[in-house]
PDB file of C-alpha atoms in Angstrom:
ATOM      1  CA  MET A   4     -41.618 271.602 127.546  1.00 55.00           C
ATOM      2  CA  ALA A   5     -44.703 273.572 126.967  1.00 55.00           C
ATOM      3  CA  VAL A   6     -45.071 272.049 123.447  1.00 52.00           C
ATOM      4  CA  VAL A   7     -44.616 268.451 124.950  1.00 52.00           C
ATOM      5  CA  PHE A   8     -47.077 269.128 127.573  1.00 53.00           C
ATOM      6  CA  GLY A   9     -49.626 270.447 124.875  1.00 54.00           C
ATOM      7  CA  LEU A  10     -49.216 267.295 122.763  1.00 51.00           C
ATOM      8  CA  ARG A  11     -49.801 264.996 125.744  1.00 54.00           C
ATOM      9  CA  VAL A  12     -53.079 266.936 126.587  1.00 52.00           C
ATOM     10  CA  LEU A  13     -54.154 266.831 123.125  1.00 51.00           C
ATOM     11  CA  HIS A  14     -52.869 263.266 122.298  1.00 52.00           C
ATOM     12  CA  PRO A  15     -52.384 261.378 125.455  1.00 57.00           C
ATOM     13  CA  GLY A  16     -51.267 258.220 123.772  1.00 56.00           C
ATOM     14  CA  VAL A  17     -48.238 260.070 122.064  1.00 52.00           C
ATOM     15  CA  THR A  18     -45.066 259.657 123.836  1.00 56.00           C
ATOM     16  CA  VAL A  19     -42.137 261.805 123.074  1.00 51.00           C
ATOM     17  CA  GLN A  20     -38.462 260.503 123.462  1.00 55.00           C
ATOM     18  CA  PHE A  21     -36.168 263.194 124.820  1.00 52.00           C
ATOM     19  CA  THR A  22     -33.281 262.565 122.837  1.00 61.00           C
ATOM     20  CA  PHE A  23     -30.650 265.089 121.784  1.00 57.00           C
ATOM     21  CA  GLY A  24     -32.526 265.770 118.654  1.00 62.00           C
ATOM     22  CA  THR A  25     -35.550 266.402 120.218  1.00 60.00           C
ATOM     23  CA  GLN A  26     -33.940 268.466 123.058  1.00 61.00           C
ATOM     24  CA  ALA A  27     -32.333 270.684 120.338  1.00 64.00           C
ATOM     25  CA  VAL A  28     -35.730 271.316 118.578  1.00 61.00           C
ATOM     26  CA  LEU A  29     -37.330 272.345 121.872  1.00 59.00           C
ATOM     27  CA  LEU A  30     -34.306 274.384 122.506  1.00 67.00           C
ATOM     28  CA  ALA A  31     -34.819 276.209 119.291  1.00 69.00           C
ATOM     29  CA  ILE A  32     -38.343 276.385 119.391  1.00 69.00           C
ATOM     30  CA  GLY A  33     -38.004 277.912 122.890  1.00 68.00           C
ATOM     31  CA  THR A  34     -35.284 280.491 121.860  1.00 75.00           C
ATOM     32  CA  ILE A  35     -37.444 281.684 118.795  1.00 77.00           C
ATOM     33  CA  ALA A  36     -40.540 281.975 121.075  1.00 70.00           C
ATOM     34  CA  GLY A  37     -38.510 284.008 123.604  1.00 74.00           C
ATOM     35  CA  LEU A  38     -36.961 286.409 120.956  1.00 74.00           C
ATOM     36  CA  ALA A  39     -40.242 286.874 119.486  1.00 75.00           C
ATOM     37  CA  ILE A  40     -41.797 287.759 122.961  1.00 79.00           C
ATOM     38  CA  GLY A  41     -38.881 290.043 123.319  1.00 75.00           C
ATOM     39  CA  VAL A  42     -39.054 291.819 120.043  1.00 73.00           C
ATOM     40  CA  TYR A  43     -42.862 292.258 120.700  1.00 77.00           C
ATOM     41  CA  GLU A  44     -42.451 293.791 124.123  1.00 77.00           C
ATOM     42  CA  THR A  45     -39.586 295.945 122.750  1.00 80.00           C
ATOM     43  CA  GLN A  46     -41.714 297.153 119.950  1.00 79.00           C
ATOM     44  CA  THR A  47     -44.599 297.709 122.413  1.00 82.00           C
ATOM     45  CA  LEU A  48     -42.312 299.851 124.845  1.00 81.00           C
ATOM     46  CA  ILE A  49     -40.975 301.913 121.750  1.00 84.00           C
ATOM     47  CA  GLN A  50     -44.549 302.659 120.554  1.00 82.00           C
ATOM     48  CA  ALA A  51     -45.795 303.688 124.277  1.00 81.00           C
ATOM     49  CA  GLU A  52     -42.516 306.083 124.297  1.00 80.00           C
ATOM     50  CA  GLN A  53     -43.508 307.379 121.047  1.00 82.00           C
ATOM     51  CA  LEU A  54     -47.058 307.746 122.118  1.00 84.00           C
ATOM     52  CA  GLU A  55     -46.108 309.444 125.198  1.00 83.00           C
ATOM     53  CA  ALA A  56     -43.691 311.958 123.339  1.00 83.00           C
ATOM     54  CA  GLN A  57     -46.672 312.774 120.738  1.00 83.00           C
ATOM     55  CA  ASN A  58     -48.986 313.401 123.775  1.00 84.00           C
ATOM     56  CA  ASP A  59     -46.652 315.629 125.408  1.00 82.00           C
ATOM     57  CA  GLU A  60     -45.969 317.460 122.151  1.00 84.00           C
ATOM     58  CA  LEU A  61     -49.898 317.836 121.652  1.00 85.00           C
ATOM     59  CA  LYS A  62     -50.513 318.900 124.772  1.00 84.00           C
ATOM     60  CA  GLU A  63     -47.782 321.626 124.452  1.00 84.00           C
ATOM     61  CA  ALA A  64     -49.377 322.635 121.099  1.00 84.00           C
ATOM     62  CA  GLU A  65     -52.566 322.961 122.714  1.00 84.00           C
ATOM     63  CA  GLU A  66     -51.275 324.994 125.623  1.00 83.00           C
ATOM     64  CA  ARG A  67     -49.546 327.216 123.001  1.00 84.00           C
ATOM     65  CA  LEU A  68     -52.749 327.664 120.967  1.00 84.00           C
ATOM     66  CA  GLU A  69     -54.721 328.309 124.156  1.00 82.00           C
ATOM     67  CA  GLU A  70     -52.337 331.164 124.913  1.00 81.00           C
ATOM     68  CA  ALA A  71     -52.497 332.641 121.414  1.00 81.00           C
ATOM     69  CA  VAL A  72     -56.319 332.591 121.730  1.00 77.00           C
ATOM     70  CA  ILE A  73     -56.315 334.335 124.776  1.00 80.00           C
ATOM     71  CA  GLU A  74     -53.568 336.971 123.616  1.00 77.00           C
ATOM     72  CA  LEU A  75     -55.772 337.280 120.481  1.00 70.00           C
ATOM     73  CA  GLU A  76     -58.964 338.139 122.375  1.00 69.00           C
ATOM     74  CA  ALA A  77     -57.082 340.473 124.546  1.00 72.00           C
ATOM     75  CA  SER A  78     -55.636 342.149 121.531  1.00 67.00           C
ATOM     76  CA  ASN A  79     -59.131 342.367 119.806  1.00 65.00           C
ATOM     77  CA  GLU A  80     -60.641 343.677 123.098  1.00 69.00           C
ATOM     78  CA  ARG A  81     -58.111 346.616 123.152  1.00 69.00           C
ATOM     79  CA  LEU A  82     -58.715 347.593 119.416  1.00 66.00           C
ATOM     80  CA  GLU A  83     -62.535 347.593 120.214  1.00 67.00           C
ATOM     81  CA  GLN A  84     -61.682 349.639 123.192  1.00 71.00           C
ATOM     82  CA  PHE A  85     -59.443 352.064 121.047  1.00 69.00           C
ATOM     83  CA  ALA A  86     -62.016 352.371 118.272  1.00 69.00           C
ATOM     84  CA  TYR A  87     -64.680 352.821 120.634  1.00 69.00           C
ATOM     85  CA  ALA A  88     -62.625 355.698 122.341  1.00 71.00           C
ATOM     86  CA  ALA A  89     -61.271 357.146 119.228  1.00 68.00           C
ATOM     87  CA  SER A  90     -64.532 357.470 117.488  1.00 67.00           C
ATOM     88  CA  HIS A  91     -66.373 358.519 120.619  1.00 70.00           C
ATOM     89  CA  ASP A  92     -63.958 361.440 121.538  1.00 76.00           C
ATOM     90  CA  LEU A  93     -63.847 362.692 117.942  1.00 76.00           C
ATOM     91  CA  GLN A  94     -67.431 363.704 117.833  1.00 75.00           C
ATOM     92  CA  GLU A  95     -67.327 366.567 119.869  1.00 79.00           C
ATOM     93  CA  PRO A  96     -64.416 368.627 117.992  1.00 82.00           C
ATOM     94  CA  LEU A  97     -65.892 367.401 114.794  1.00 81.00           C
ATOM     95  CA  ARG A  98     -69.258 369.125 115.666  1.00 82.00           C
ATOM     96  CA  MET A  99     -67.171 371.966 116.982  1.00 85.00           C
ATOM     97  CA  VAL A 100     -65.705 372.323 113.273  1.00 84.00           C
ATOM     98  CA  THR A 101     -68.738 371.914 111.467  1.00 84.00           C
ATOM     99  CA  SER A 102     -70.894 374.352 113.723  1.00 86.00           C
ATOM    100  CA  TYR A 103     -68.010 377.125 112.926  1.00 85.00           C
ATOM    101  CA  LEU A 104     -67.890 376.321 109.447  1.00 85.00           C
ATOM    102  CA  GLN A 105     -71.662 376.666 109.211  1.00 84.00           C
ATOM    103  CA  LEU A 106     -71.546 379.914 111.249  1.00 87.00           C
ATOM    104  CA  VAL A 107     -68.758 381.563 108.691  1.00 86.00           C
ATOM    105  CA  GLU A 108     -70.841 380.769 105.894  1.00 83.00           C
ATOM    106  CA  ASP A 109     -74.432 382.126 107.374  1.00 85.00           C
ATOM    107  CA  ARG A 110     -72.604 385.080 108.538  1.00 86.00           C
ATOM    108  CA  TYR A 111     -70.091 385.840 106.096  1.00 82.00           C
ATOM    109  CA  GLY A 112     -71.533 383.905 103.175  1.00 79.00           C
ATOM    110  CA  ASP A 113     -72.551 387.211 100.957  1.00 81.00           C
ATOM    111  CA  GLU A 114     -68.935 388.602 101.383  1.00 82.00           C
ATOM    112  CA  LEU A 115     -67.227 385.738 100.253  1.00 82.00           C
ATOM    113  CA  ASP A 116     -66.301 385.498  96.384  1.00 85.00           C
ATOM    114  CA  GLU A 117     -67.036 382.284  94.333  1.00 84.00           C
ATOM    115  CA  ASP A 118     -63.561 380.500  95.360  1.00 84.00           C
ATOM    116  CA  GLY A 119     -64.233 381.338  99.235  1.00 85.00           C
ATOM    117  CA  ALA A 120     -67.940 379.812  98.853  1.00 84.00           C
ATOM    118  CA  GLU A 121     -66.633 376.649  97.182  1.00 85.00           C
ATOM    119  CA  PHE A 122     -63.806 376.219  99.939  1.00 86.00           C
ATOM    120  CA  ILE A 123     -66.610 376.283 102.606  1.00 85.00           C
ATOM    121  CA  GLU A 124     -68.600 373.896 100.590  1.00 84.00           C
ATOM    122  CA  PHE A 125     -65.631 371.538 100.564  1.00 85.00           C
ATOM    123  CA  ALA A 126     -64.780 371.686 104.088  1.00 86.00           C
ATOM    124  CA  VAL A 127     -68.469 371.040 105.288  1.00 83.00           C
ATOM    125  CA  ASP A 128     -68.584 368.207 102.858  1.00 80.00           C
ATOM    126  CA  GLY A 129     -65.159 366.882 104.322  1.00 81.00           C
ATOM    127  CA  ALA A 130     -66.814 367.147 107.857  1.00 81.00           C
ATOM    128  CA  ASP A 131     -69.821 365.435 106.886  1.00 79.00           C
ATOM    129  CA  ARG A 132     -67.808 362.463 105.658  1.00 77.00           C
ATOM    130  CA  MET A 133     -65.762 362.282 108.438  1.00 79.00           C
ATOM    131  CA  LYS A 134     -68.655 362.295 110.664  1.00 78.00           C
ATOM    132  CA  ALA A 135     -70.042 359.324 108.557  1.00 76.00           C
ATOM    133  CA  MET A 136     -66.897 357.444 108.990  1.00 74.00           C
ATOM    134  CA  ILE A 137     -66.723 357.933 112.825  1.00 76.00           C
ATOM    135  CA  ASP A 138     -70.324 357.082 113.133  1.00 74.00           C
ATOM    136  CA  GLY A 139     -69.603 353.905 111.008  1.00 72.00           C
ATOM    137  CA  LEU A 140     -66.329 353.024 113.231  1.00 73.00           C
ATOM    138  CA  LEU A 141     -68.191 353.336 116.239  1.00 75.00           C
ATOM    139  CA  ASP A 142     -71.220 350.989 115.042  1.00 74.00           C
ATOM    140  CA  TYR A 143     -68.192 348.591 113.921  1.00 74.00           C
ATOM    141  CA  SER A 144     -66.727 348.799 117.297  1.00 71.00           C
ATOM    142  CA  ARG A 145     -70.134 348.122 118.964  1.00 71.00           C
ATOM    143  CA  ILE A 146     -70.955 344.979 117.163  1.00 74.00           C
ATOM    144  CA  GLU A 147     -69.567 342.511 119.877  1.00 69.00           C
ATOM    145  CA  THR A 148     -70.061 345.004 122.835  1.00 67.00           C
ATOM    146  CA  GLN A 149     -73.788 346.079 122.513  1.00 71.00           C
ATOM    147  CA  GLY A 150     -75.522 343.465 120.509  1.00 75.00           C
ATOM    148  CA  ASP A 151     -78.845 342.004 121.551  1.00 84.00           C
ATOM    149  CA  PRO A 152     -79.676 338.490 122.471  1.00 87.00           C
ATOM    150  CA  PHE A 153     -80.013 336.109 119.765  1.00 89.00           C
ATOM    151  CA  GLU A 154     -83.598 334.880 119.070  1.00 90.00           C
ATOM    152  CA  ALA A 155     -85.629 333.716 116.066  1.00 91.00           C
ATOM    153  CA  VAL A 156     -85.919 336.626 113.521  1.00 93.00           C
ATOM    154  CA  ASP A 157     -88.302 336.690 110.547  1.00 94.00           C
ATOM    155  CA  LEU A 158     -86.280 338.139 107.643  1.00 95.00           C
ATOM    156  CA  ASP A 159     -89.173 338.997 105.751  1.00 95.00           C
ATOM    157  CA  GLY A 160     -90.185 341.800 108.650  1.00 95.00           C
ATOM    158  CA  VAL A 161     -86.521 342.648 108.544  1.00 95.00           C
ATOM    159  CA  LEU A 162     -86.482 343.125 105.038  1.00 95.00           C
ATOM    160  CA  ASP A 163     -89.761 345.117 105.183  1.00 94.00           C
ATOM    161  CA  ASP A 164     -88.112 347.530 107.773  1.00 94.00           C
ATOM    162  CA  ALA A 165     -85.082 347.969 105.718  1.00 93.00           C
ATOM    163  CA  LEU A 166     -87.104 348.814 102.461  1.00 94.00           C
ATOM    164  CA  VAL A 167     -89.218 351.268 104.292  1.00 93.00           C
ATOM    165  CA  ASP A 168     -86.193 352.992 105.540  1.00 90.00           C
ATOM    166  CA  LEU A 169     -84.415 352.849 102.053  1.00 92.00           C
ATOM    167  CA  GLN A 170     -87.830 354.288 100.452  1.00 92.00           C
ATOM    168  CA  CYS A 171     -86.445 357.860  99.837  1.00 91.00           C
ATOM    169  CA  LYS A 172     -83.504 356.443  97.891  1.00 91.00           C
ATOM    170  CA  ILE A 173     -85.435 353.842  96.200  1.00 93.00           C
ATOM    171  CA  GLU A 174     -87.653 356.330  94.659  1.00 92.00           C
ATOM    172  CA  THR A 175     -84.860 358.927  93.750  1.00 91.00           C
ATOM    173  CA  THR A 176     -82.960 356.193  92.056  1.00 92.00           C
ATOM    174  CA  ASP A 177     -86.064 354.557  90.538  1.00 93.00           C
ATOM    175  CA  ALA A 178     -84.566 351.315  91.886  1.00 92.00           C
ATOM    176  CA  GLU A 179     -86.633 348.223  91.286  1.00 93.00           C
ATOM    177  CA  ILE A 180     -86.069 345.593  94.081  1.00 93.00           C
ATOM    178  CA  THR A 181     -87.805 342.119  93.877  1.00 95.00           C
ATOM    179  CA  ARG A 182     -87.895 339.339  96.489  1.00 94.00           C
ATOM    180  CA  GLU A 183     -88.658 335.994  97.422  1.00 94.00           C
ATOM    181  CA  SER A 184     -89.952 334.540 100.659  1.00 94.00           C
ATOM    182  CA  LEU A 185     -87.316 334.893 103.314  1.00 94.00           C
ATOM    183  CA  PRO A 186     -86.861 332.668 106.224  1.00 93.00           C
ATOM    184  CA  THR A 187     -86.940 332.661 110.075  1.00 92.00           C
ATOM    185  CA  VAL A 188     -83.198 332.671 111.243  1.00 92.00           C
ATOM    186  CA  GLY A 189     -81.524 332.699 114.541  1.00 90.00           C
ATOM    187  CA  GLY A 190     -79.840 336.137 115.394  1.00 91.00           C
ATOM    188  CA  ASP A 191     -79.866 339.572 116.517  1.00 91.00           C
ATOM    189  CA  GLU A 192     -82.760 341.401 114.663  1.00 93.00           C
ATOM    190  CA  ARG A 193     -81.375 344.916 115.061  1.00 91.00           C
ATOM    191  CA  GLN A 194     -77.915 343.760 113.337  1.00 92.00           C
ATOM    192  CA  LEU A 195     -79.625 341.857 110.872  1.00 94.00           C
ATOM    193  CA  TYR A 196     -81.675 345.212 109.832  1.00 93.00           C
ATOM    194  CA  GLN A 197     -78.295 346.573 109.577  1.00 91.00           C
ATOM    195  CA  LEU A 198     -77.076 343.892 107.272  1.00 94.00           C
ATOM    196  CA  PHE A 199     -80.054 344.257 104.936  1.00 95.00           C
ATOM    197  CA  GLN A 200     -79.937 348.012 104.924  1.00 93.00           C
ATOM    198  CA  ASN A 201     -76.093 348.011 104.022  1.00 92.00           C
ATOM    199  CA  LEU A 202     -76.131 345.590 101.301  1.00 94.00           C
ATOM    200  CA  LEU A 203     -79.408 347.071  99.677  1.00 94.00           C
ATOM    201  CA  SER A 204     -77.899 350.434  99.913  1.00 92.00           C
ATOM    202  CA  ASN A 205     -74.548 349.384  98.597  1.00 89.00           C
ATOM    203  CA  ALA A 206     -76.200 347.634  95.426  1.00 91.00           C
ATOM    204  CA  ILE A 207     -78.121 350.822  94.866  1.00 92.00           C
ATOM    205  CA  ASP A 208     -75.179 352.944  95.017  1.00 89.00           C
ATOM    206  CA  TYR A 209     -72.985 350.722  92.851  1.00 87.00           C
ATOM    207  CA  SER A 210     -75.824 350.183  90.004  1.00 85.00           C
ATOM    208  CA  GLY A 211     -73.688 352.555  87.550  1.00 81.00           C
ATOM    209  CA  ASP A 212     -75.726 354.550  85.162  1.00 82.00           C
ATOM    210  CA  ASP A 213     -78.444 351.998  84.645  1.00 85.00           C
ATOM    211  CA  ARG A 214     -81.686 351.668  86.683  1.00 90.00           C
ATOM    212  CA  PRO A 215     -80.856 349.817  90.050  1.00 93.00           C
ATOM    213  CA  ARG A 216     -82.381 346.062  89.430  1.00 93.00           C
ATOM    214  CA  ILE A 217     -82.017 344.114  92.778  1.00 94.00           C
ATOM    215  CA  HIS A 218     -83.203 340.731  93.743  1.00 95.00           C
ATOM    216  CA  VAL A 219     -83.305 339.033  97.537  1.00 95.00           C
ATOM    217  CA  SER A 220     -83.547 335.273  97.823  1.00 95.00           C
ATOM    218  CA  ALA A 221     -83.039 332.562 100.161  1.00 94.00           C
ATOM    219  CA  ALA A 222     -82.092 328.945  99.849  1.00 93.00           C
ATOM    220  CA  ARG A 223     -81.343 326.194 102.325  1.00 91.00           C
ATOM    221  CA  GLU A 224     -78.105 324.734 102.319  1.00 85.00           C
ATOM    222  CA  GLY A 225     -77.494 321.722 104.863  1.00 84.00           C
ATOM    223  CA  ASP A 226     -77.779 323.097 108.349  1.00 84.00           C
ATOM    224  CA  GLU A 227     -77.906 326.697 107.371  1.00 89.00           C
ATOM    225  CA  TRP A 228     -79.803 329.432 105.417  1.00 93.00           C
ATOM    226  CA  THR A 229     -78.074 331.335 102.447  1.00 94.00           C
ATOM    227  CA  VAL A 230     -79.650 334.527 101.749  1.00 95.00           C
ATOM    228  CA  SER A 231     -78.220 336.319  98.548  1.00 95.00           C
ATOM    229  CA  VAL A 232     -78.718 339.904  97.467  1.00 95.00           C
ATOM    230  CA  ARG A 233     -77.877 340.169  93.582  1.00 94.00           C
ATOM    231  CA  ASP A 234     -77.540 343.412  91.597  1.00 92.00           C
ATOM    232  CA  GLU A 235     -76.715 344.222  88.154  1.00 90.00           C
ATOM    233  CA  GLY A 236     -74.538 346.965  88.862  1.00 89.00           C
ATOM    234  CA  VAL A 237     -70.864 347.709  88.042  1.00 87.00           C
ATOM    235  CA  GLY A 238     -69.406 344.710  89.698  1.00 87.00           C
ATOM    236  CA  ILE A 239     -66.342 344.072  91.178  1.00 86.00           C
ATOM    237  CA  ALA A 240     -62.973 342.795  89.818  1.00 85.00           C
ATOM    238  CA  ALA A 241     -61.716 339.480  91.010  1.00 81.00           C
ATOM    239  CA  ASP A 242     -58.753 340.790  92.764  1.00 78.00           C
ATOM    240  CA  ASP A 243     -61.133 342.832  95.073  1.00 78.00           C
ATOM    241  CA  THR A 244     -63.778 340.492  96.171  1.00 78.00           C
ATOM    242  CA  ASP A 245     -62.246 339.942  99.599  1.00 78.00           C
ATOM    243  CA  ARG A 246     -60.489 343.568 100.013  1.00 82.00           C
ATOM    244  CA  VAL A 247     -64.281 345.123  99.811  1.00 83.00           C
ATOM    245  CA  PHE A 248     -65.085 343.448 103.239  1.00 83.00           C
ATOM    246  CA  ASP A 249     -61.815 345.288 104.852  1.00 80.00           C
ATOM    247  CA  ILE A 250     -62.659 348.317 106.800  1.00 72.00           C
ATOM    248  CA  PHE A 251     -61.893 351.865 105.078  1.00 62.00           C
ATOM    249  CA  GLN A 252     -61.262 349.964 101.815  1.00 61.00           C
ATOM    250  CA  ARG A 253     -62.746 351.745  98.921  1.00 59.00           C
ATOM    251  CA  LEU A 254     -62.717 350.631  95.448  1.00 57.00           C
ATOM    252  CA  HIS A 255     -63.766 354.229  94.203  1.00 51.00           C
ATOM    253  CA  SER A 256     -62.982 357.553  95.064  1.00 48.00           C
ATOM    254  CA  SER A 257     -65.441 359.762  97.001  1.00 50.00           C
ATOM    255  CA  GLU A 258     -66.039 361.842  94.106  1.00 50.00           C
ATOM    256  CA  GLU A 259     -67.186 358.798  92.282  1.00 49.00           C
ATOM    257  CA  GLN A 260     -69.217 357.154  94.825  1.00 50.00           C
ATOM    258  CA  THR A 261     -70.283 358.263  98.305  1.00 55.00           C
ATOM    259  CA  GLY A 262     -69.920 356.123 101.488  1.00 51.00           C
ATOM    260  CA  SER A 263     -67.445 355.642 104.429  1.00 55.00           C
ATOM    261  CA  GLY A 264     -65.680 352.481 103.626  1.00 65.00           C
ATOM    262  CA  ILE A 265     -67.167 350.955 106.620  1.00 80.00           C
ATOM    263  CA  GLY A 266     -70.523 349.245 105.371  1.00 82.00           C
ATOM    264  CA  LEU A 267     -69.233 345.887 104.117  1.00 88.00           C
ATOM    265  CA  ALA A 268     -66.847 345.544 106.820  1.00 88.00           C
ATOM    266  CA  LEU A 269     -69.789 346.219 109.197  1.00 88.00           C
ATOM    267  CA  CYS A 270     -71.811 343.273 107.243  1.00 91.00           C
ATOM    268  CA  ARG A 271     -68.832 340.818 107.707  1.00 91.00           C
ATOM    269  CA  ARG A 272     -68.551 341.685 111.528  1.00 89.00           C
ATOM    270  CA  ILE A 273     -72.273 341.228 111.884  1.00 91.00           C
ATOM    271  CA  VAL A 274     -72.324 337.835 110.228  1.00 93.00           C
ATOM    272  CA  GLU A 275     -69.129 336.578 111.821  1.00 90.00           C
ATOM    273  CA  ARG A 276     -70.879 337.353 115.192  1.00 89.00           C
ATOM    274  CA  HIS A 277     -73.890 335.051 113.997  1.00 90.00           C
ATOM    275  CA  GLY A 278     -71.439 332.355 113.164  1.00 89.00           C
ATOM    276  CA  GLY A 279     -71.917 332.590 109.477  1.00 91.00           C
ATOM    277  CA  ASP A 280     -70.095 333.583 106.399  1.00 92.00           C
ATOM    278  CA  ILE A 281     -70.374 336.365 103.733  1.00 93.00           C
ATOM    279  CA  ARG A 282     -69.004 336.140 100.378  1.00 92.00           C
ATOM    280  CA  VAL A 283     -69.467 338.025  96.823  1.00 92.00           C
ATOM    281  CA  ASP A 284     -69.471 336.670  93.516  1.00 91.00           C
ATOM    282  CA  SER A 285     -69.050 339.239  90.725  1.00 88.00           C
ATOM    283  CA  GLU A 286     -68.096 340.093  87.234  1.00 87.00           C
ATOM    284  CA  PRO A 287     -67.140 343.722  86.317  1.00 88.00           C
ATOM    285  CA  GLY A 288     -69.975 345.257  84.217  1.00 86.00           C
ATOM    286  CA  VAL A 289     -72.480 342.367  84.857  1.00 88.00           C
ATOM    287  CA  GLY A 290     -73.189 342.753  88.632  1.00 90.00           C
ATOM    288  CA  SER A 291     -72.500 341.304  92.049  1.00 92.00           C
ATOM    289  CA  THR A 292     -74.316 338.793  94.283  1.00 94.00           C
ATOM    290  CA  PHE A 293     -73.635 339.018  98.208  1.00 95.00           C
ATOM    291  CA  SER A 294     -74.592 335.600  99.891  1.00 95.00           C
ATOM    292  CA  VAL A 295     -74.857 335.288 103.458  1.00 94.00           C
ATOM    293  CA  SER A 296     -75.015 331.893 105.510  1.00 92.00           C
ATOM    294  CA  LEU A 297     -77.224 332.213 108.662  1.00 89.00           C
ATOM    295  CA  PRO A 298     -78.309 329.532 111.113  1.00 85.00           C
ATOM    296  CA  PRO A 299     -82.044 328.302 110.922  1.00 83.00           C
ATOM    297  CA  GLY A 300     -84.332 329.981 113.484  1.00 69.00           C
ATOM    298  CA  ASP A 301     -85.559 326.721 114.788  1.00 60.00           C
ATOM    299  CA  GLU A 302     -82.237 326.406 116.590  1.00 56.00           C
ATOM    300  CA  PRO A 303     -80.614 329.813 116.914  1.00 54.00           C
ATOM    301  CA  PRO A 304     -77.127 329.884 118.008  1.00 56.00           C
ATOM    302  CA  GLU A 305     -75.894 330.781 121.493  1.00 59.00           C
ATOM    303  CA  THR A 306     -75.301 334.442 121.893  1.00 59.00           C
ATOM    304  CA  PRO A 307     -71.887 335.484 122.308  1.00 55.00           C
ATOM    305  CA  GLU A 308     -71.101 336.842 125.624  1.00 50.00           C
ATOM    306  CA  ILE A 309     -71.710 340.511 125.549  1.00 43.00           C
ATOM    307  CA  VAL A 310     -69.608 343.186 127.458  1.00 40.00           C
ATOM    308  CA  THR A 311     -71.670 346.153 127.803  1.00 37.00           C
ATOM    309  CA  ARG A 312     -69.972 349.482 128.198  1.00 38.00           C
ATOM    310  CA  PRO A 313     -70.669 352.162 130.577  1.00 37.00           C
ATOM    311  CA  ALA A 314     -72.620 355.308 129.361  1.00 36.00           C
ATOM    312  CA  GLU A 315     -69.520 357.421 130.153  1.00 37.00           C
ATOM    313  CA  ALA A 316     -66.095 356.904 128.666  1.00 38.00           C
ATOM    314  CA  ASN A 317     -63.157 358.685 129.794  1.00 38.00           C
ATOM    315  CA  GLY A 318     -65.100 360.897 132.121  1.00 38.00           C
ATOM    316  CA  ARG A 319     -67.346 362.157 129.384  1.00 37.00           C
ATOM    317  CA  ALA A 320     -70.933 361.255 128.777  1.00 38.00           C
ATOM    318  CA  GLU A 321     -71.796 359.369 125.316  1.00 40.00           C
ATOM    319  CA  ASN A 322     -73.066 361.377 122.566  1.00 38.00           C
TER     320      ASN A 322
END
């Protein structure tokens, strides 16, 4: 009927004879149209149900992810508290051990034979290395909890300060450090100083038998700056380029190289707090380039929430 009505509207002079054949055709057309509408509505209903099911699954996945994030944050907080408490509480007994070792050496040093003096020396050296590890662990646990608010930081000035504090080491090793102009970035100035100091000190320590040659540069890459510290030292094997950033991971024994095994882990923690990334490109016997991505200083990132710990921990004042 709709077809006939439409024909009459478009062509008023056309008349349609409702013969048996016409009725059959119209009935067939109506049946097909009704079937098409039914199929369309069925498909729409199925798609709506599928979309609703997908939305429910997505919502459940988001809830699980949110729960996992909350659990991870809580776990990280507990780990930070443990690291802080452990490193803090180990300071006093270690000081006592070191003090008594020195007292024995001072009071009975003349009475000790060569082996005894050597044993005392080994013990003092071990205590010094343990103190360095505890200090490093304490610094590591404080990256998030005792950082300063982010602001625009002139990296040229930060590098100047790091070089001044490393001057004795630079002169002792006759290190040659060249540099390019560095940008202003957004971040925590004190932690960025730690970053430069650790990277430069690491480059000097792993220079091998040759004179340390280090170059510091920067390049703008998209929305961030990449600062690089390149050396010509012993290099790092490809299998170890990720492991060097793990805490207490050392590629050389303490007899071969000094250090606590925390420096590069501390660097990565600092860079991650700044929303950046740190990586190393290296070849054994050729050298290494440590590259750090940092946000530009014209738009410093929002400072992560800082949880300040009290000066007293477990009833004892901080040392």
